[in-house]
mmCIF file of C-alpha atoms in Angstrom:
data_model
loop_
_atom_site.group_PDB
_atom_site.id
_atom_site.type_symbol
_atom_site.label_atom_id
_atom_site.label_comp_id
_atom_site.label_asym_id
_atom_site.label_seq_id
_atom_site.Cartn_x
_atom_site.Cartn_y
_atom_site.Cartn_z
ATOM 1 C CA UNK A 138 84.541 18.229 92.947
ATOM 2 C CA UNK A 139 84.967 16.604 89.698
ATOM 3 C CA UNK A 140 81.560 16.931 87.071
ATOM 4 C CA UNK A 141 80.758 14.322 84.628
ATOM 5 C CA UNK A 142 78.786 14.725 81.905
ATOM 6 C CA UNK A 143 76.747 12.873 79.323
ATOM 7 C CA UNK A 144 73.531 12.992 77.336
ATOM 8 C CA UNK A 145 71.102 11.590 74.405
ATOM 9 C CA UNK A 146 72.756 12.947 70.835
ATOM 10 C CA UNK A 147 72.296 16.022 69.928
ATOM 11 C CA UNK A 148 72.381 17.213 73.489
ATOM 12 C CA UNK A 149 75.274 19.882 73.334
ATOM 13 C CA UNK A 150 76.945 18.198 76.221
ATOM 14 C CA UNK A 151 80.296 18.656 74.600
ATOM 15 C CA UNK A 152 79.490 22.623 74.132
ATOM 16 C CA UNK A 153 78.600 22.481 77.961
ATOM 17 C CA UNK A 154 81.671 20.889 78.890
ATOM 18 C CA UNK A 155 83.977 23.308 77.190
ATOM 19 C CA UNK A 156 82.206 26.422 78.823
ATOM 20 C CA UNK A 157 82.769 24.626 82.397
ATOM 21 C CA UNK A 158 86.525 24.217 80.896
ATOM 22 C CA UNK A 159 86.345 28.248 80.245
ATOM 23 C CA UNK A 160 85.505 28.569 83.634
ATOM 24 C CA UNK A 161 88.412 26.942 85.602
ATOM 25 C CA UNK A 162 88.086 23.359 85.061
ATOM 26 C CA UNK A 163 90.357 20.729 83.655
ATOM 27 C CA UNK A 164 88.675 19.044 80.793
ATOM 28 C CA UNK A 165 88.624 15.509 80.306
ATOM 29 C CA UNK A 166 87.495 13.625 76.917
ATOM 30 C CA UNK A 167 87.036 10.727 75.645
ATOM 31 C CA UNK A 168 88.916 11.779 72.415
ATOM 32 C CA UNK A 169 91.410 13.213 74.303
ATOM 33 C CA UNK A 170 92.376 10.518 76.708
ATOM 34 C CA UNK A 171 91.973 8.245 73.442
ATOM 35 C CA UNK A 172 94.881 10.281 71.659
ATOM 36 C CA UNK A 173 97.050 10.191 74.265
ATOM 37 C CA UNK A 174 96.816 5.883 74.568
ATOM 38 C CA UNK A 175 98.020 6.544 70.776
ATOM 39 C CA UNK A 176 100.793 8.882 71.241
ATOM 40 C CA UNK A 177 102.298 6.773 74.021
ATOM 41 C CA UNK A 178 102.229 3.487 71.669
ATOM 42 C CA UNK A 179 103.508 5.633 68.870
ATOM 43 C CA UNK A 180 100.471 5.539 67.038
ATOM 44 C CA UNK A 181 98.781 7.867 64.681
ATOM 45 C CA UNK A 182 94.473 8.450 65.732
ATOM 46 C CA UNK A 183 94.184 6.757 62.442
ATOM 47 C CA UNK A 184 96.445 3.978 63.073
ATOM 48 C CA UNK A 185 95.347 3.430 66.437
ATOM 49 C CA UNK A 186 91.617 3.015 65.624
ATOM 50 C CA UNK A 187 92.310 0.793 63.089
ATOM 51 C CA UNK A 188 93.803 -1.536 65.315
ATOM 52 C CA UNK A 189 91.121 -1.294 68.078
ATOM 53 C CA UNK A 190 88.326 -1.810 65.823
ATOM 54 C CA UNK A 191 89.631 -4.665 64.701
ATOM 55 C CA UNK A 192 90.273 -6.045 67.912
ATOM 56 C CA UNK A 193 87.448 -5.062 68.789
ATOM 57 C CA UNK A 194 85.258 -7.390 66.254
ATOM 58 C CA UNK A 195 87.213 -9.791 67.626
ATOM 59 C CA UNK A 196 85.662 -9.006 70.795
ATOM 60 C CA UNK A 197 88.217 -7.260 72.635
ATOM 61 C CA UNK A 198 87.876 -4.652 74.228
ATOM 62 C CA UNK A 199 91.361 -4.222 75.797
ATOM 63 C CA UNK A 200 91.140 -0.487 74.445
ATOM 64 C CA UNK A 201 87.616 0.560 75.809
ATOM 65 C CA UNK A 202 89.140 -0.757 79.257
ATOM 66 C CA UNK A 203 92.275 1.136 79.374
ATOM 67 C CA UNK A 204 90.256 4.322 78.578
ATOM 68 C CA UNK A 205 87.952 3.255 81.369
ATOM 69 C CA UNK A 206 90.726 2.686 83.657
ATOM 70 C CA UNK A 207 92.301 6.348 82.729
ATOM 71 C CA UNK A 208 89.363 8.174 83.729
ATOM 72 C CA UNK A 209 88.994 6.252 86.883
ATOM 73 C CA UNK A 210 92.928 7.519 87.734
ATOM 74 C CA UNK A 211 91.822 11.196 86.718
ATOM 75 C CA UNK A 212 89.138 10.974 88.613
ATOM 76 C CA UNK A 213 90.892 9.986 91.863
ATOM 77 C CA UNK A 214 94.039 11.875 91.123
ATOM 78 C CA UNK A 215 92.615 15.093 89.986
ATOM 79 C CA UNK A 216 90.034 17.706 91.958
ATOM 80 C CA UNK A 217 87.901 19.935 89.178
ATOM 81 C CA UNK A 218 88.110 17.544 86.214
ATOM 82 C CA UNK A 219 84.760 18.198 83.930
ATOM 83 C CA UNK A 220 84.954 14.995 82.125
ATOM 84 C CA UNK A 221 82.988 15.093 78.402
ATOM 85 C CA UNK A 222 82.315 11.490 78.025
ATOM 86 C CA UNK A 223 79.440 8.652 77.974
ATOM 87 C CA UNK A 224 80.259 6.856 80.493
ATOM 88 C CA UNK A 225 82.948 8.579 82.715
ATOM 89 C CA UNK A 226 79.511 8.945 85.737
ATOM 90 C CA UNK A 227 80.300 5.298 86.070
ATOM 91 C CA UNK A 228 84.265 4.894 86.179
ATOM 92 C CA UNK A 229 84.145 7.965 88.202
ATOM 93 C CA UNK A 230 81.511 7.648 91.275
ATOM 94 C CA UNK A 231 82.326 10.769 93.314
ATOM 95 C CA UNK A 232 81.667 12.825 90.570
ATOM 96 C CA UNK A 233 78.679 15.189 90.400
ATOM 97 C CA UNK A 234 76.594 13.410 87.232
ATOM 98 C CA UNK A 235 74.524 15.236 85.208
ATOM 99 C CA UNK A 236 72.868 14.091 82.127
ATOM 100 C CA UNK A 237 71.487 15.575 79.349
ATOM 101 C CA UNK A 238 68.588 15.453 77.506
ATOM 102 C CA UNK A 239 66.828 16.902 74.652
ATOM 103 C CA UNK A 240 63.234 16.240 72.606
ATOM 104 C CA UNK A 241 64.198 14.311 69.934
ATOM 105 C CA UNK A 242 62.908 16.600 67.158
ATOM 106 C CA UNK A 243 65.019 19.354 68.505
ATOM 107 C CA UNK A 244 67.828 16.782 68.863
ATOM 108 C CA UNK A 245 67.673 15.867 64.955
ATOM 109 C CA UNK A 246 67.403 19.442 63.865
ATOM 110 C CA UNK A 247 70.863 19.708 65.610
ATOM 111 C CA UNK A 248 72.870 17.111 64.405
ATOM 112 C CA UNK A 249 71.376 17.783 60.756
ATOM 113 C CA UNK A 250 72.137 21.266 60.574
ATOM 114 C CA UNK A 251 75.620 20.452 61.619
ATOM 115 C CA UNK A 252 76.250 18.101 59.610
ATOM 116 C CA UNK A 253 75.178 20.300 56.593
ATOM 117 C CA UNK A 254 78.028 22.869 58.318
ATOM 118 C CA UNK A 255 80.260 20.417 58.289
ATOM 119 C CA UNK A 256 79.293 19.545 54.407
ATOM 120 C CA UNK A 257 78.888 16.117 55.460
ATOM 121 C CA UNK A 258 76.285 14.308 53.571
ATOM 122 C CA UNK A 259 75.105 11.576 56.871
ATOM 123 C CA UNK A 260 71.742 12.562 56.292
ATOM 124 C CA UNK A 261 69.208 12.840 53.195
ATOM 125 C CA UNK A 262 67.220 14.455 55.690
ATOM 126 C CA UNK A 263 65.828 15.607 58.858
ATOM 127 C CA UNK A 264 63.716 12.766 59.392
ATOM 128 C CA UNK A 265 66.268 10.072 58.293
ATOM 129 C CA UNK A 266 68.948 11.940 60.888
ATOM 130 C CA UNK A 267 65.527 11.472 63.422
ATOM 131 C CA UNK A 268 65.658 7.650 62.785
ATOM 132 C CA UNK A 269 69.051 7.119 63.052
ATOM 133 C CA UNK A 270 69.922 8.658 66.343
ATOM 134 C CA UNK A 271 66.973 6.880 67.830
ATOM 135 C CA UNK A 272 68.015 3.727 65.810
ATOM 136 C CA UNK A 273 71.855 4.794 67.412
ATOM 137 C CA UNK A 274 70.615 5.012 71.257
ATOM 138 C CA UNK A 275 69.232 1.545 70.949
ATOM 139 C CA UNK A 276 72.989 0.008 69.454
ATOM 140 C CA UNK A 277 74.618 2.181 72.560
ATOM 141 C CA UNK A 278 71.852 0.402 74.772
ATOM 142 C CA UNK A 279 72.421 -2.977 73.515
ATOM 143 C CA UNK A 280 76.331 -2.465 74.496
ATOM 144 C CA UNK A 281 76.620 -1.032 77.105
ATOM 145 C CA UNK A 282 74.612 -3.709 78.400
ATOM 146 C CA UNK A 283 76.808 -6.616 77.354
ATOM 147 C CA UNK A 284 80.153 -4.949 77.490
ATOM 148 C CA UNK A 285 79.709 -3.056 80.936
ATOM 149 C CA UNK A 286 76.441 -4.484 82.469
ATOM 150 C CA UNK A 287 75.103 -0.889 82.846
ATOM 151 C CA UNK A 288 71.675 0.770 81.379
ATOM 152 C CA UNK A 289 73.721 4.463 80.210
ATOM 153 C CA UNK A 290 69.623 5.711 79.730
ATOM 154 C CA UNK A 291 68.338 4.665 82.608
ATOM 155 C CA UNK A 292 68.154 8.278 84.234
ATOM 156 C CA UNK A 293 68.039 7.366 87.901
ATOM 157 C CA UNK A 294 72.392 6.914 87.432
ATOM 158 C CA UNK A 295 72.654 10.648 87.713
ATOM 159 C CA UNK A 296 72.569 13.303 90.262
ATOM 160 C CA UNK A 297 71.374 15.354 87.440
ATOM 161 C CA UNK A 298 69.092 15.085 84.925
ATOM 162 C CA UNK A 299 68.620 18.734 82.760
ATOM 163 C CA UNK A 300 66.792 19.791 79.236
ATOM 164 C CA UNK A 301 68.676 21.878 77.223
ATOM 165 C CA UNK A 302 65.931 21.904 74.422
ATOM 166 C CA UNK A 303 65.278 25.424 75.179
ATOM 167 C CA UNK A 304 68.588 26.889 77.185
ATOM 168 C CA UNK A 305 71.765 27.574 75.863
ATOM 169 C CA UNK A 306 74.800 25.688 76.869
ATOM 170 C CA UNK A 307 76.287 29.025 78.537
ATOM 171 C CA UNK A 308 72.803 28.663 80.700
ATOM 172 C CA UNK A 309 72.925 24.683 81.028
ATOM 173 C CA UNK A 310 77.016 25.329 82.739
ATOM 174 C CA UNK A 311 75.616 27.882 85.090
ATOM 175 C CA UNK A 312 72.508 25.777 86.254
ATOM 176 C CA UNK A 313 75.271 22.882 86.544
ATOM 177 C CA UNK A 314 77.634 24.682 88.659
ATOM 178 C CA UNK A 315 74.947 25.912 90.781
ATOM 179 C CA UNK A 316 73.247 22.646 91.460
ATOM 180 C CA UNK A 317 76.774 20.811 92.314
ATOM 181 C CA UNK A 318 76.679 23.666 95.275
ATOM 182 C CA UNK A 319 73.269 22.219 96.787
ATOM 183 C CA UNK A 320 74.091 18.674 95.766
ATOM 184 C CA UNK A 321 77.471 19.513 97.825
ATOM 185 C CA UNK A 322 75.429 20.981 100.666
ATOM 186 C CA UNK A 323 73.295 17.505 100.316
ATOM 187 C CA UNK A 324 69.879 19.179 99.271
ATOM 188 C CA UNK A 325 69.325 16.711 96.895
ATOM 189 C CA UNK A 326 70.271 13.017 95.594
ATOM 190 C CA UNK A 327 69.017 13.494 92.469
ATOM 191 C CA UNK A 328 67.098 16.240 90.560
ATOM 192 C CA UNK A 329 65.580 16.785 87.187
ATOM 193 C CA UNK A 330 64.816 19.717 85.607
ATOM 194 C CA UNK A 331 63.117 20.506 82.125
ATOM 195 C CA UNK A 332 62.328 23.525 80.846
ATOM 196 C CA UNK A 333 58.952 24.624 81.193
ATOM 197 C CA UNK A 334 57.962 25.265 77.581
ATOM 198 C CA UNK A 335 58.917 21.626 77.424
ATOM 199 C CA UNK A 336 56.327 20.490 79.144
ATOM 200 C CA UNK A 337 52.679 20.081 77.313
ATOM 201 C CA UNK A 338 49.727 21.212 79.150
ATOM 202 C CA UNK A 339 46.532 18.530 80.472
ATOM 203 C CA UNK A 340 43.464 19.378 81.050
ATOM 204 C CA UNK A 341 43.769 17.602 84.081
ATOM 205 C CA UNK A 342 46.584 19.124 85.822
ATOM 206 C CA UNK A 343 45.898 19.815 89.455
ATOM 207 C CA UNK A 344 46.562 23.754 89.404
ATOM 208 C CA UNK A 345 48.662 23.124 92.547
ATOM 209 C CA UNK A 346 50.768 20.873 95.112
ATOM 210 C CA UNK A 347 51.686 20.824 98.059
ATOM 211 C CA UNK A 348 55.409 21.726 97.925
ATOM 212 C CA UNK A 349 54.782 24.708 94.970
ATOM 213 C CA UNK A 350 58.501 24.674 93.625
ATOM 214 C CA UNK A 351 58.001 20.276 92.114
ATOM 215 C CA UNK A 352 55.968 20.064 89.274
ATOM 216 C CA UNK A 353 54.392 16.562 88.307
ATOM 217 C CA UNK A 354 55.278 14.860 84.675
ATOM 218 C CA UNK A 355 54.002 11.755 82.931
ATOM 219 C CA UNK A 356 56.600 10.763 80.714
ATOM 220 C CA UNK A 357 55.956 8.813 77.435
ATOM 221 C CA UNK A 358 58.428 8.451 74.649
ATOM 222 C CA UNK A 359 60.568 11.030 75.609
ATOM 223 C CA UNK A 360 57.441 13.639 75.773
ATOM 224 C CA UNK A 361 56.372 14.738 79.576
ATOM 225 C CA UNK A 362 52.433 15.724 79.991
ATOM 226 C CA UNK A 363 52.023 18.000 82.788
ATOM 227 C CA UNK A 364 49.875 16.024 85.429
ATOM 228 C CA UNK A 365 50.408 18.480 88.746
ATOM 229 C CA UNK A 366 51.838 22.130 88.951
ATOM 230 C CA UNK A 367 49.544 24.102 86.891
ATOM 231 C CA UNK A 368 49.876 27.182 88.519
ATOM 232 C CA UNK A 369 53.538 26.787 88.795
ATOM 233 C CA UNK A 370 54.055 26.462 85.137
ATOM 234 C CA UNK A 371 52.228 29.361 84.065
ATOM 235 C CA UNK A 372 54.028 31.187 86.791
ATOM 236 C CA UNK A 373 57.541 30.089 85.386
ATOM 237 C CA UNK A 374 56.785 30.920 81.904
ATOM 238 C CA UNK A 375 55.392 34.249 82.195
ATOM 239 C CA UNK A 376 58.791 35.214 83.964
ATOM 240 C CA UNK A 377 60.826 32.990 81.447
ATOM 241 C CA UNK A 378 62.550 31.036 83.299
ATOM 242 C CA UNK A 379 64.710 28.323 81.879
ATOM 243 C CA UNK A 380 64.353 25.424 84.556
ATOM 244 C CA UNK A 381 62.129 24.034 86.819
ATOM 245 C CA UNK A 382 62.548 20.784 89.093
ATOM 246 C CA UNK A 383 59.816 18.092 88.126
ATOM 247 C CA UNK A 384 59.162 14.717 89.630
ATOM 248 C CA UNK A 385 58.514 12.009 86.926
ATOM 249 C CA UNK A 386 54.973 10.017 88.301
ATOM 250 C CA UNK A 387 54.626 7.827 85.290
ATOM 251 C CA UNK A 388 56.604 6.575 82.547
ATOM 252 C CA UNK A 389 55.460 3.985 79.806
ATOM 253 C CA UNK A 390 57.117 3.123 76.443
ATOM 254 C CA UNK A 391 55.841 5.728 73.622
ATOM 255 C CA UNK A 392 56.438 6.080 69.927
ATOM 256 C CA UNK A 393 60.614 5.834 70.348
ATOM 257 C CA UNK A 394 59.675 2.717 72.545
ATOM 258 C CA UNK A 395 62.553 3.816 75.161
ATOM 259 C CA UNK A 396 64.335 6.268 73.885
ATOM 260 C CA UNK A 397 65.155 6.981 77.561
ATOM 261 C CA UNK A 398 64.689 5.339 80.336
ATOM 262 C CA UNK A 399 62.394 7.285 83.551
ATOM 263 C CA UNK A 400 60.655 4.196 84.724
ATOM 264 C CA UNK A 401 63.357 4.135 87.698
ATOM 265 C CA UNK A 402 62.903 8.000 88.530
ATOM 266 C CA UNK A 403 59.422 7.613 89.390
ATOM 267 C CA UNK A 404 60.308 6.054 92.433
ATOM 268 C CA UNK A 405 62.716 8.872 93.186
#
């Protein structure tokens, strides 16, 4: 079965992809499938996205289509593709989906501390990198929508939703490949999973549920409140474990007024 995967900046998605690579899969990219549409017009990268972005402010998107329609043939062509790329989940339907996502703050350290790596001077600071990925997901939002018709953060796309604010992509892969098996087995639809020291504690938390293994999350801004589960929590972070399934109950615009979008899950 072919995996696609995406996420909000910052996410490591791309470091995820390349383990699943490591471990037997064909990787797919974006950038990849992008060079070759050069190559085979006798292009350089350079040349070649110099002539789409100006077609492109002329408003066509010829370019974005034939990448589309690439990963669409790779996806019906080719069995174990992991494909690294925004919005392969929805040129490839029989994929497993996964998206994923990552508090904001720890999402900005990220991408500043590599750019500093990279000696790349993008960002004066942490809190101006902050502000312009959140300023970023709202551009990607705005096309998406009018080129493709399609909400990319609206979380209820994918089969699954996983934090990686406090896992390491070698740990995201392996939670990945092991979820495709249940998905596969049809356990679930769709899942999400944070990890627990993600989630901040209420005083009004029901210590239990009925079905002990779902915890219950508000969700505002990108922030999830603990609302049922108590006792499960505590019991997953005094053995450390990096995952647990949640059910979104609420959702309601917060500070990054939609940075993603769970509205849809709580139905779910």
């Amino acid at each position: 079965m072919n995996i696609t995967i995406t996420g909000n900046l910052g996410s490591g998605k791309s470091s995820v992809a390349k383990i699943l690579k490591e471990k037997g899969y064909e990787y797919s990219s974006t950038g990849n499938i992008f060079r070759q549409l050069a190559m085979e017009k006798g292009l350089s990268v350079e040349e070649f996205n110099k002539r789409v972005n100006e077609a492109a402010s002329r408003g066509d998107h010829s370019v974005d289509k034939m990448i589309d329609d690439t990963t669409t043939r790779i996806s019906e062509e080719r069995d174990n593709v992991v494909f690294d790329s925004r919005l392969a989940w929805h040129f490839a339907p029989k994929s497993f989906k996964v998206f994923i996502i990552t508090d904001i703050d720890e999402a900005s350290r990220r991408v500043f501390h590599d750019s500093i790596r990279a000696n790349s001077e993008s960002y004066v600071s942490q809190e101006a990198c902050r502000k312009a990925l959140i300023n970023r997901q709202k551009l990607e939002t705005i096309r998406y929508q009018e080129v493709y018709h399609i909400d990319y953060y609206d979380m209820s796309n994918y089969n699954l939703v996983i934090d990686s604010t406090n896992a390491t992509p070698a740990e995201i892969a392996q939670e990945i490949l092991d979820k495709m098996i249940s998905y596969q087995n049809g356990s679930f639809e769709r899942m999400m999973e944070l990890n627990p020291a993600s989630i901040k504690f209420s005083e009004r938390a029901d210590s239990d549920l009925s079905d002990s293994n779902i915890v219950e999350v508000l969700e505002k801004g990108g922030n999830f409140t603990l609302s049922a589960g108590k006792s499960r929590i505590e019991e997953a972070l005094q053995h450390n474990e990096k995952f647990i399934i949640v059910k979104v109950v609420g959702s309601e615009p917060g500070d990054e007024d939609g940075f993603m979008n769970f509205a849809n899950m709580v139905k779910l």
